[in-house]
């Protein structure tokens, strides 16, 4: 039988374990487990690191059982790759193996006051003060500010740092450390794509930067070792796959870029998950954006290979808006139902939805923005709202694509897409209409996991998967062509941008009426109730 390569895909809302044929890229078997998110306070988003690891083990074991039922020997699995939700921040005790706090998820906003303080101390109050080294603006999004919050606010973390027991990592580091032995010799590492999302990593020198670590006051000894995206990091210590090398590691958006085989400068893909992430390969030189995009390390496929960079546009809320309509509003009973409701309306009837639940990311980087639904009339019903929610994801992508075209000077002629929301055919057609260019969706939508598997299978010492151009598997796809007049698209997009402006600067520290009209609110707390004390330093 052909060799198999597996991938752990640990996302914001679920964990998956997938097994691919290394010659054909065909998906052989997989298992998925949902992950619980907790929201201890408004704007806070956390996950349990132990639940994340439990879900990884469960997915691996269930998938191995499914392979046995298919009469496939698990010994055919030659390597495992890891891909993960990026920026989500963990600190654990290397002696006990216990997490010292919940994982602070990339969406979390608790560090907003920290960010404001950091920006205020930057020359000219410039949020791009560190961009020349990191490619990133100072924002709640990135790991350094979340880590700073933990160091300032969690006594267990502080004590573990003082006694030299603390380890920091993003989700990939936690998974690899646990799977390679944990406190009994676990490997503490990350790859360049994940490291480049921390604000502690210099994207030119390809290593942790002492000056950045001093800026955030982060001790360098707690950081993982930075490695390439494709090399053997260690071997599985337990489970049905004991002895199998872990040899691929990519942040989820980089993994999707690899899985979509965007290896050529200028190629781009958009992934529709909890958030929405458009990456464009810019080759071996980082391109700094003048239009609100991020410069990030896309991948480094081998120790001796050059790093490849990407321009990235990040949208905080994409699939999460459907979850909000389901869980918070009860407008839909299942995620798939939104397509039926939206199709029944066929239009938003002038209703526009800006889901700025975690502020606005690219191209605005405005943490004070909040969600808004406008253009409502007595005629508006839940079908129109469902349509407006799908349109919102497409409009946010259009904003990023416009910025990317301005930065690169070469307009994209088609967009490759992947991720859970791409199964929504109505939304894919909407996306083509709003962009006025074709949208291409691969038949096998698990491109994130595929990218991690490709990196793992191609690693030196494994070498069961060739990434040479002539050997890349052919992937069938479906193309959505624009079906509306571009003038109509421009009109709707202009209305959307008007709605975005109304969502801006919503959260301020100035007094305003609270929800019941009985007094004033400052910093989100009713008058007379002390607001949550701000963290003493930094935010992602």
Coordinates of C-alpha atoms in Angstrom, one line a residue:
X1 CA 0.0 0.0 0.0
X2 CA 1.1 3.6 -0.6
X3 CA 2.5 5.3 2.5
X4 CA 0.1 7.4 4.6
X5 CA 0.7 10.7 6.4
X6 CA -1.5 12.0 9.2
X7 CA -2.3 15.5 10.4
X8 CA -3.6 16.9 13.6
X9 CA -5.7 20.0 12.8
X10 CA -6.4 21.8 16.1
X11 CA -8.7 24.7 15.3
X12 CA -10.7 27.2 17.4
X13 CA -13.9 25.3 17.4
X14 CA -12.8 21.7 16.8
X15 CA -9.9 19.2 16.7
X16 CA -9.5 16.8 13.8
X17 CA -7.1 14.0 12.9
X18 CA -6.9 13.2 9.2
X19 CA -5.0 10.5 7.3
X20 CA -3.9 11.1 3.7
X21 CA -2.4 8.9 1.0
X22 CA 1.1 10.4 0.4
X23 CA 1.0 9.7 -3.4
X24 CA -2.5 10.9 -4.3
X25 CA -3.4 13.3 -1.4
X26 CA -6.6 11.4 -1.1
X27 CA -8.3 11.6 2.4
X28 CA -8.4 8.1 3.8
X29 CA -10.1 8.6 7.2
X30 CA -10.6 11.2 9.8
X31 CA -12.3 12.0 13.1
X32 CA -13.5 15.3 14.6
X33 CA -14.2 16.5 18.1
X34 CA -15.7 19.9 19.0
X35 CA -13.9 22.1 21.5
X36 CA -15.7 24.1 24.2
X37 CA -15.0 27.8 24.5
X38 CA -15.6 29.7 27.7
X39 CA -16.4 33.4 28.0
X40 CA -15.6 34.3 31.6
X41 CA -16.2 38.0 31.0
X42 CA -17.3 40.1 28.1
X43 CA -14.6 40.0 25.4
X44 CA -12.7 37.2 27.1
X45 CA -12.4 33.9 25.2
X46 CA -10.6 30.8 26.7
X47 CA -10.2 27.1 26.1
X48 CA -9.0 24.3 28.4
X49 CA -5.5 23.1 27.3
X50 CA -6.2 19.7 28.8
X51 CA -9.4 19.4 26.9
X52 CA -7.5 20.3 23.7
X53 CA -5.0 17.5 24.4
X54 CA -7.8 15.1 25.3
X55 CA -9.5 15.9 21.9
X56 CA -6.2 15.2 20.1
X57 CA -5.8 11.8 21.7
X58 CA -9.5 10.9 21.1
X59 CA -9.3 11.9 17.4
X60 CA -6.1 9.9 16.9
X61 CA -7.5 6.8 18.5
X62 CA -10.9 6.9 16.8
X63 CA -9.2 7.4 13.4
X64 CA -6.9 4.5 14.0
X65 CA -10.0 2.4 14.8
X66 CA -11.6 3.5 11.6
X67 CA -8.4 2.5 9.6
X68 CA -8.5 -1.0 11.2
X69 CA -12.1 -1.3 10.1
X70 CA -11.0 -0.5 6.6
X71 CA -8.3 -3.2 7.0
X72 CA -5.6 -0.6 6.8
X73 CA -2.5 -1.2 9.0
X74 CA -1.8 2.0 11.1
X75 CA 1.9 1.2 10.6
X76 CA 1.5 2.6 7.1
X77 CA 1.4 6.1 8.8
X78 CA 4.9 7.3 8.3
X79 CA 4.7 10.8 9.8
X80 CA 2.3 13.2 11.6
X81 CA 2.0 17.0 10.9
X82 CA 0.5 19.5 13.3
X83 CA -1.5 22.6 12.3
X84 CA -3.2 24.9 14.8
X85 CA -5.2 28.0 15.6
X86 CA -2.5 30.7 15.7
X87 CA -1.8 33.3 18.4
X88 CA -3.7 31.4 21.1
X89 CA -1.5 31.5 24.1
X90 CA -0.6 29.0 26.8
X91 CA 1.8 28.8 29.7
X92 CA 2.4 25.5 31.5
X93 CA 4.7 24.0 34.2
X94 CA 7.4 21.9 32.7
X95 CA 7.9 19.9 36.0
X96 CA 4.2 18.9 36.6
X97 CA 3.0 19.2 32.9
X98 CA 0.0 21.1 34.2
X99 CA -1.3 24.3 32.4
X100 CA -1.0 27.3 34.6
X101 CA -4.1 29.0 33.2
X102 CA -6.6 28.4 30.4
X103 CA -5.5 29.0 26.8
X104 CA -6.3 32.7 25.9
X105 CA -7.8 32.4 22.4
X106 CA -6.6 34.7 19.5
X107 CA -10.1 36.4 19.5
X108 CA -9.8 37.5 23.1
X109 CA -10.0 41.2 23.9
X110 CA -9.0 41.4 27.5
X111 CA -5.7 43.1 26.5
X112 CA -7.3 46.1 24.9
X113 CA -6.1 48.5 27.6
X114 CA -2.6 47.0 27.5
X115 CA -2.5 47.6 23.8
X116 CA -3.6 51.2 24.3
X117 CA -0.9 51.7 26.9
X118 CA 1.7 50.2 24.6
X119 CA 0.6 52.4 21.7
X120 CA 0.7 55.4 23.9
X121 CA 4.3 54.8 24.8
X122 CA 5.3 54.2 21.2
X123 CA 6.9 57.1 19.4
X124 CA 4.2 59.2 17.7
X125 CA 1.6 56.8 19.3
X126 CA 2.2 54.6 16.3
X127 CA 0.6 51.2 16.4
X128 CA 3.0 50.1 13.7
X129 CA 6.0 51.0 15.8
X130 CA 7.3 47.3 15.8
X131 CA 6.1 46.5 12.2
X132 CA 9.7 46.8 10.7
X133 CA 10.7 43.7 12.7
X134 CA 7.4 41.8 13.2
X135 CA 5.3 42.7 10.1
X136 CA 2.5 43.3 12.6
X137 CA 0.6 46.2 14.3
X138 CA 0.4 46.3 18.1
X139 CA -3.0 44.6 18.6
X140 CA -5.0 42.4 20.9
X141 CA -4.6 39.7 18.3
X142 CA -1.0 38.6 18.9
X143 CA 0.5 36.3 21.5
X144 CA 3.0 38.7 23.2
X145 CA 0.3 40.9 24.7
X146 CA -1.7 37.8 25.9
X147 CA 1.5 36.5 27.5
X148 CA 2.1 39.8 29.1
X149 CA -1.4 39.7 30.6
X150 CA -0.7 36.3 32.1
X151 CA 2.6 37.4 33.6
X152 CA 0.9 40.5 35.1
X153 CA -2.4 38.9 36.3
X154 CA -1.9 35.2 37.1
X155 CA 0.2 34.5 40.2
X156 CA 0.9 30.9 39.2
X157 CA 2.4 32.1 36.0
X158 CA 4.6 34.6 37.8
X159 CA 5.8 32.1 40.3
X160 CA 6.6 29.5 37.7
X161 CA 8.7 32.0 35.8
X162 CA 10.6 33.0 38.9
X163 CA 11.3 29.3 39.7
X164 CA 12.2 28.6 36.1
X165 CA 9.4 26.1 35.6
X166 CA 7.3 28.1 33.1
X167 CA 7.0 27.2 29.4
X168 CA 5.2 29.5 26.9
X169 CA 3.8 28.2 23.6
X170 CA 1.1 28.6 21.0
X171 CA -1.1 25.5 20.6
X172 CA 1.3 23.7 18.3
X173 CA 4.1 23.9 21.0
X174 CA 1.7 22.5 23.6
X175 CA 0.6 19.6 21.4
X176 CA 4.1 18.7 20.3
X177 CA 5.5 18.9 23.8
X178 CA 2.7 16.6 25.2
X179 CA 2.9 14.1 22.3
X180 CA 6.8 13.8 22.5
X181 CA 6.8 13.0 26.3
X182 CA 5.6 16.1 28.1
X183 CA 7.5 16.4 31.4
X184 CA 9.4 13.3 30.5
X185 CA 11.6 14.7 27.8
X186 CA 8.9 16.5 25.7
X187 CA 10.3 18.7 22.9
X188 CA 9.6 22.4 23.4
X189 CA 9.5 23.9 19.9
X190 CA 7.5 25.9 17.4
X191 CA 7.9 26.6 13.7
X192 CA 8.6 29.9 11.9
X193 CA 5.0 30.5 10.8
X194 CA 3.6 30.3 14.3
X195 CA 6.6 32.2 15.8
X196 CA 5.9 35.1 13.4
X197 CA 2.5 35.6 15.0
X198 CA 3.8 36.3 18.5
X199 CA 5.3 39.8 18.1
X200 CA 8.5 38.5 19.7
X201 CA 10.0 37.1 16.5
X202 CA 12.1 39.0 14.0
X203 CA 10.9 38.0 10.5
X204 CA 14.2 39.0 9.0
X205 CA 16.6 37.2 11.3
X206 CA 14.2 34.3 11.7
X207 CA 14.7 34.1 15.5
X208 CA 13.4 35.5 18.8
X209 CA 14.4 39.2 19.1
X210 CA 16.0 40.3 22.4
X211 CA 14.8 43.9 21.8
X212 CA 11.2 42.8 21.2
X213 CA 11.3 40.6 24.3
X214 CA 12.5 43.6 26.3
X215 CA 9.7 45.8 24.9
X216 CA 7.1 43.3 26.2
X217 CA 9.2 42.4 29.2
X218 CA 9.1 38.7 28.3
X219 CA 11.8 36.3 29.6
X220 CA 13.4 34.6 26.6
X221 CA 14.1 31.4 28.5
X222 CA 10.4 30.5 28.5
X223 CA 10.1 30.6 24.7
X224 CA 10.2 27.4 22.5
X225 CA 13.0 26.7 20.1
X226 CA 12.1 27.9 16.6
X227 CA 12.4 25.3 13.8
X228 CA 11.5 25.1 10.1
X229 CA 8.0 23.9 9.1
X230 CA 9.2 20.6 7.8
X231 CA 11.7 18.6 9.9
X232 CA 11.6 15.8 12.5
X233 CA 10.9 17.5 15.9
X234 CA 10.5 14.3 17.9
X235 CA 8.6 11.0 18.0
X236 CA 5.2 10.0 19.4
X237 CA 5.7 8.6 22.9
X238 CA 2.3 6.9 23.4
X239 CA -1.0 6.0 21.7
X240 CA -1.4 3.7 18.7
X241 CA 1.1 5.8 16.8
X242 CA 4.0 5.5 19.3
X243 CA 7.4 5.8 17.5
X244 CA 5.9 7.8 14.5
X245 CA 7.8 11.0 13.8
X246 CA 6.1 14.4 14.2
X247 CA 7.7 16.2 11.3
X248 CA 5.5 19.0 10.1
X249 CA 4.2 22.1 11.8
X250 CA 2.4 25.1 10.3
X251 CA 0.0 27.7 11.7
X252 CA -3.4 26.9 10.2
X253 CA -3.4 29.7 7.5
X254 CA 0.1 28.8 6.4
X255 CA -1.0 25.1 6.2
X256 CA -3.9 26.1 4.0
X257 CA -1.6 28.0 1.7
X258 CA 0.6 24.9 1.3
X259 CA -2.5 22.6 1.0
X260 CA -3.8 24.8 -1.8
X261 CA -0.3 24.5 -3.4
X262 CA 0.2 28.2 -3.6
X263 CA 4.0 27.8 -3.9
X264 CA 4.3 30.5 -6.6
X265 CA 4.7 34.2 -5.8
X266 CA 1.4 36.0 -6.4
X267 CA -0.9 33.0 -5.7
X268 CA -3.5 33.5 -2.9
X269 CA -6.0 31.6 -0.9
X270 CA -8.8 32.5 1.5
X271 CA -9.9 30.3 4.4
X272 CA -13.3 30.6 5.8
X273 CA -13.3 29.2 9.4
X274 CA -14.1 30.9 12.7
X275 CA -12.4 33.9 11.2
X276 CA -11.4 34.5 7.6
X277 CA -7.8 34.7 6.4
X278 CA -6.6 35.7 3.0
X279 CA -2.9 35.0 2.3
X280 CA -0.9 35.9 -0.8
X281 CA 2.5 34.3 -1.4
X282 CA 5.1 37.1 -1.8
X283 CA 8.1 34.9 -2.3
X284 CA 11.4 35.1 -0.4
X285 CA 11.2 38.8 0.5
X286 CA 8.8 40.2 3.0
X287 CA 6.5 42.9 1.6
X288 CA 5.4 45.6 4.0
X289 CA 1.8 46.7 3.6
X290 CA 0.7 50.3 3.3
X291 CA -3.0 49.3 3.5
X292 CA -3.5 47.6 6.8
X293 CA -2.4 44.1 6.0
X294 CA 0.0 41.9 7.9
X295 CA 3.4 40.6 6.7
X296 CA 3.9 37.1 8.0
X297 CA 6.2 34.1 7.5
X298 CA 4.2 31.7 5.2
X299 CA 6.4 28.6 5.6
X300 CA 10.0 27.2 5.6
X301 CA 9.8 23.7 4.1
X302 CA 13.1 22.4 5.5
X303 CA 16.1 23.4 7.6
X304 CA 18.1 24.6 4.6
X305 CA 15.2 25.9 2.6
X306 CA 14.6 29.7 2.4
X307 CA 11.6 31.1 4.3
X308 CA 8.6 32.2 2.2
X309 CA 6.6 35.2 3.2
X310 CA 2.9 36.2 2.7
X311 CA 0.7 39.3 2.9
X312 CA -2.2 38.5 5.1
X313 CA -5.6 40.0 5.7
X314 CA -7.3 38.8 8.8
X315 CA -11.1 38.9 9.6
X316 CA -12.0 38.1 13.2
X317 CA -15.6 36.9 12.6
X318 CA -16.6 34.7 9.7
X319 CA -18.0 31.3 10.6
X320 CA -18.4 32.7 14.1
X321 CA -21.3 34.9 12.9
X322 CA -23.3 31.7 12.0
X323 CA -22.5 30.3 15.4
X324 CA -23.7 33.6 17.0
X325 CA -27.0 33.4 15.0
X326 CA -27.4 29.9 16.2
X327 CA -26.3 30.0 19.9
X328 CA -27.0 33.5 20.9
X329 CA -30.0 34.5 18.8
X330 CA -31.7 31.2 18.1
X331 CA -32.3 32.3 14.5
X332 CA -31.0 29.0 13.1
X333 CA -30.9 25.6 14.6
X334 CA -27.9 24.3 12.7
X335 CA -25.1 26.0 10.7
X336 CA -26.3 24.5 7.5
X337 CA -29.8 26.1 7.9
X338 CA -28.4 29.6 7.2
X339 CA -28.0 28.8 3.5
X340 CA -31.7 27.7 3.3
X341 CA -32.9 30.9 5.1
X342 CA -30.6 33.2 3.0
X343 CA -31.7 31.5 -0.2
X344 CA -35.4 32.0 0.7
X345 CA -34.7 35.8 0.9
X346 CA -32.4 36.0 -2.1
X347 CA -31.4 39.5 -0.9
X348 CA -30.7 41.3 2.4
X349 CA -33.3 43.9 1.4
X350 CA -31.0 46.8 2.3
X351 CA -30.0 45.2 5.7
X352 CA -26.2 45.4 6.4
X353 CA -24.5 43.4 9.2
X354 CA -21.0 44.4 10.5
X355 CA -20.1 41.5 12.9
X356 CA -17.3 43.5 14.8
X357 CA -17.7 41.3 17.9
X358 CA -14.0 41.5 18.6
X359 CA -13.4 44.9 17.0
X360 CA -12.3 45.1 13.4
X361 CA -9.1 43.4 12.2
X362 CA -7.7 44.1 8.7
X363 CA -7.6 46.6 7.1
X364 CA -8.8 48.8 10.1
X365 CA -7.2 47.4 13.2
X366 CA -9.8 49.1 15.3
X367 CA -10.5 47.3 18.6
X368 CA -13.1 49.9 19.7
X369 CA -15.5 48.9 16.9
X370 CA -18.5 46.7 17.8
X371 CA -21.1 44.8 15.9
X372 CA -23.9 46.6 14.1
X373 CA -27.0 45.7 12.0
X374 CA -28.4 48.6 10.1
X375 CA -30.9 49.4 7.3
X376 CA -33.7 47.6 9.1
X377 CA -37.3 48.2 8.1
X378 CA -40.6 46.6 9.2
X379 CA -40.2 44.3 6.2
X380 CA -36.9 42.8 7.5
X381 CA -37.1 39.3 8.7
X382 CA -34.7 36.5 9.8
X383 CA -34.1 35.4 6.2
X384 CA -32.8 38.9 5.3
X385 CA -30.6 38.8 8.4
X386 CA -29.2 35.4 7.4
X387 CA -28.4 36.8 4.0
X388 CA -26.8 39.9 5.4
X389 CA -24.6 37.7 7.7
X390 CA -23.3 35.7 4.7
X391 CA -22.8 39.0 2.7
X392 CA -20.8 40.4 5.7
X393 CA -18.2 37.6 5.3
X394 CA -18.0 38.3 1.6
X395 CA -17.7 42.1 2.1
X396 CA -14.9 41.7 4.6
X397 CA -13.0 39.5 2.1
X398 CA -13.5 42.2 -0.5
X399 CA -12.0 44.8 1.8
X400 CA -8.9 42.7 2.2
X401 CA -8.6 41.8 -1.5
X402 CA -8.7 45.5 -2.4
X403 CA -6.0 46.2 0.1
X404 CA -3.9 43.3 -1.2
X405 CA -4.3 44.4 -4.8
X406 CA -3.1 47.9 -3.8
X407 CA -0.1 46.6 -1.9
X408 CA 1.0 44.2 -4.6
X409 CA 0.2 46.3 -7.7
X410 CA -1.0 43.1 -9.4
X411 CA -4.8 42.5 -9.1
X412 CA -5.8 38.9 -8.3
X413 CA -7.7 37.3 -11.2
X414 CA -9.2 34.5 -9.2
X415 CA -9.5 33.5 -5.6
X416 CA -8.8 30.0 -4.3
X417 CA -11.0 29.2 -1.2
X418 CA -11.2 26.6 1.5
X419 CA -12.6 26.0 5.0
X420 CA -15.9 25.0 6.5
X421 CA -18.0 27.8 5.1
X422 CA -17.1 27.0 1.5
X423 CA -19.6 24.1 1.5
X424 CA -22.2 26.9 1.4
X425 CA -22.8 27.3 -2.3
X426 CA -24.9 30.4 -2.0
X427 CA -22.1 32.1 -0.1
X428 CA -19.5 31.1 -2.7
X429 CA -21.7 32.6 -5.5
X430 CA -22.1 35.7 -3.4
X431 CA -18.4 35.9 -2.9
X432 CA -17.7 35.8 -6.7
X433 CA -20.4 38.4 -7.2
X434 CA -19.0 40.8 -4.6
X435 CA -15.4 40.4 -5.8
X436 CA -16.2 40.5 -9.5
X437 CA -13.7 37.6 -10.0
X438 CA -14.1 33.8 -10.1
X439 CA -13.9 31.9 -6.9
X440 CA -12.4 28.4 -7.1
X441 CA -13.1 25.7 -4.4
X442 CA -11.3 22.4 -4.3
X443 CA -13.5 19.3 -4.1
X444 CA -11.5 18.1 -1.1
X445 CA -11.9 21.1 1.3
X446 CA -9.5 19.8 4.0
X447 CA -6.6 21.9 2.7
X448 CA -5.4 23.0 6.1
X449 CA -4.8 19.4 7.3
X450 CA -3.4 18.5 3.8
X451 CA -0.8 21.2 4.1
X452 CA 0.4 19.9 7.4
X453 CA 0.5 16.4 6.1
X454 CA 2.5 17.5 3.0
X455 CA 5.1 19.3 5.2
X456 CA 5.4 16.2 7.5
X457 CA 5.7 13.7 4.6
X458 CA 8.3 15.8 2.8
X459 CA 10.6 16.2 5.8
X460 CA 14.2 15.0 5.7
X461 CA 14.3 11.5 7.1
X462 CA 10.7 10.8 6.2
X463 CA 10.6 11.7 2.5
X464 CA 7.4 9.9 1.4
X465 CA 5.8 13.0 -0.1
X466 CA 7.4 15.0 -2.9
X467 CA 6.7 18.7 -3.1
X468 CA 8.4 19.0 -6.5
X469 CA 6.2 20.8 -9.1
X470 CA 5.9 17.8 -11.3
X471 CA 4.8 15.5 -8.5
X472 CA 2.1 17.7 -6.9
X473 CA -1.3 15.8 -7.0
X474 CA -4.0 17.1 -9.2
X475 CA -6.9 18.4 -7.2
X476 CA -10.3 18.7 -8.8
X477 CA -12.2 22.0 -8.1
X478 CA -15.5 23.9 -8.7
X479 CA -15.5 27.4 -10.1
X480 CA -18.0 30.1 -9.3
X481 CA -18.2 32.9 -11.9
X482 CA -19.6 36.4 -11.1
X483 CA -23.2 36.6 -12.1
X484 CA -24.2 40.2 -11.3
X485 CA -23.3 43.5 -12.9
X486 CA -20.1 45.0 -11.3
X487 CA -22.0 48.4 -10.8
X488 CA -24.5 46.6 -8.6
X489 CA -21.6 45.0 -6.6
X490 CA -20.0 48.4 -6.1
X491 CA -23.2 49.9 -4.9
X492 CA -23.7 47.2 -2.3
X493 CA -20.0 47.4 -1.2
X494 CA -20.3 51.2 -0.8
X495 CA -23.3 50.7 1.5
X496 CA -21.4 48.1 3.5
X497 CA -18.5 50.6 4.0
X498 CA -21.0 53.1 5.3
X499 CA -22.2 50.6 7.8
X500 CA -18.6 49.9 8.9
X501 CA -18.0 53.6 9.7
X502 CA -21.1 53.5 11.9
X503 CA -19.6 50.5 13.9
X504 CA -16.3 52.4 14.6
X505 CA -15.3 53.9 17.9
X506 CA -18.2 52.4 19.7
X507 CA -16.3 51.4 22.9
X508 CA -15.0 54.6 24.4
X509 CA -14.1 55.6 28.0
X510 CA -16.6 58.4 27.9
X511 CA -19.8 58.2 29.9
X512 CA -22.9 56.9 28.1
X513 CA -26.3 55.5 29.1
X514 CA -26.3 51.8 30.1
X515 CA -28.7 49.3 28.7
X516 CA -31.5 50.0 31.2
X517 CA -31.1 53.8 31.1
X518 CA -30.5 53.9 34.8
X519 CA -27.2 55.6 34.9
X520 CA -24.0 55.8 33.1
X521 CA -21.4 53.4 31.9
X522 CA -17.7 53.8 32.0
X523 CA -15.3 51.3 30.4
X524 CA -18.2 48.9 30.1
X525 CA -19.2 49.0 33.8
X526 CA -22.3 50.7 35.2
X527 CA -21.7 53.9 37.1
X528 CA -20.7 53.0 40.7
X529 CA -19.5 49.5 39.7
X530 CA -15.7 49.4 39.4
X531 CA -14.6 48.4 35.9
X532 CA -12.5 45.3 35.5
X533 CA -8.9 46.4 36.3
X534 CA -6.9 46.7 33.2
X535 CA -4.0 44.3 32.7
X536 CA -0.7 46.0 33.6
X537 CA 1.0 45.4 30.2
X538 CA 0.5 44.0 26.7
X539 CA -2.1 42.4 24.4
X540 CA -2.1 40.2 21.2

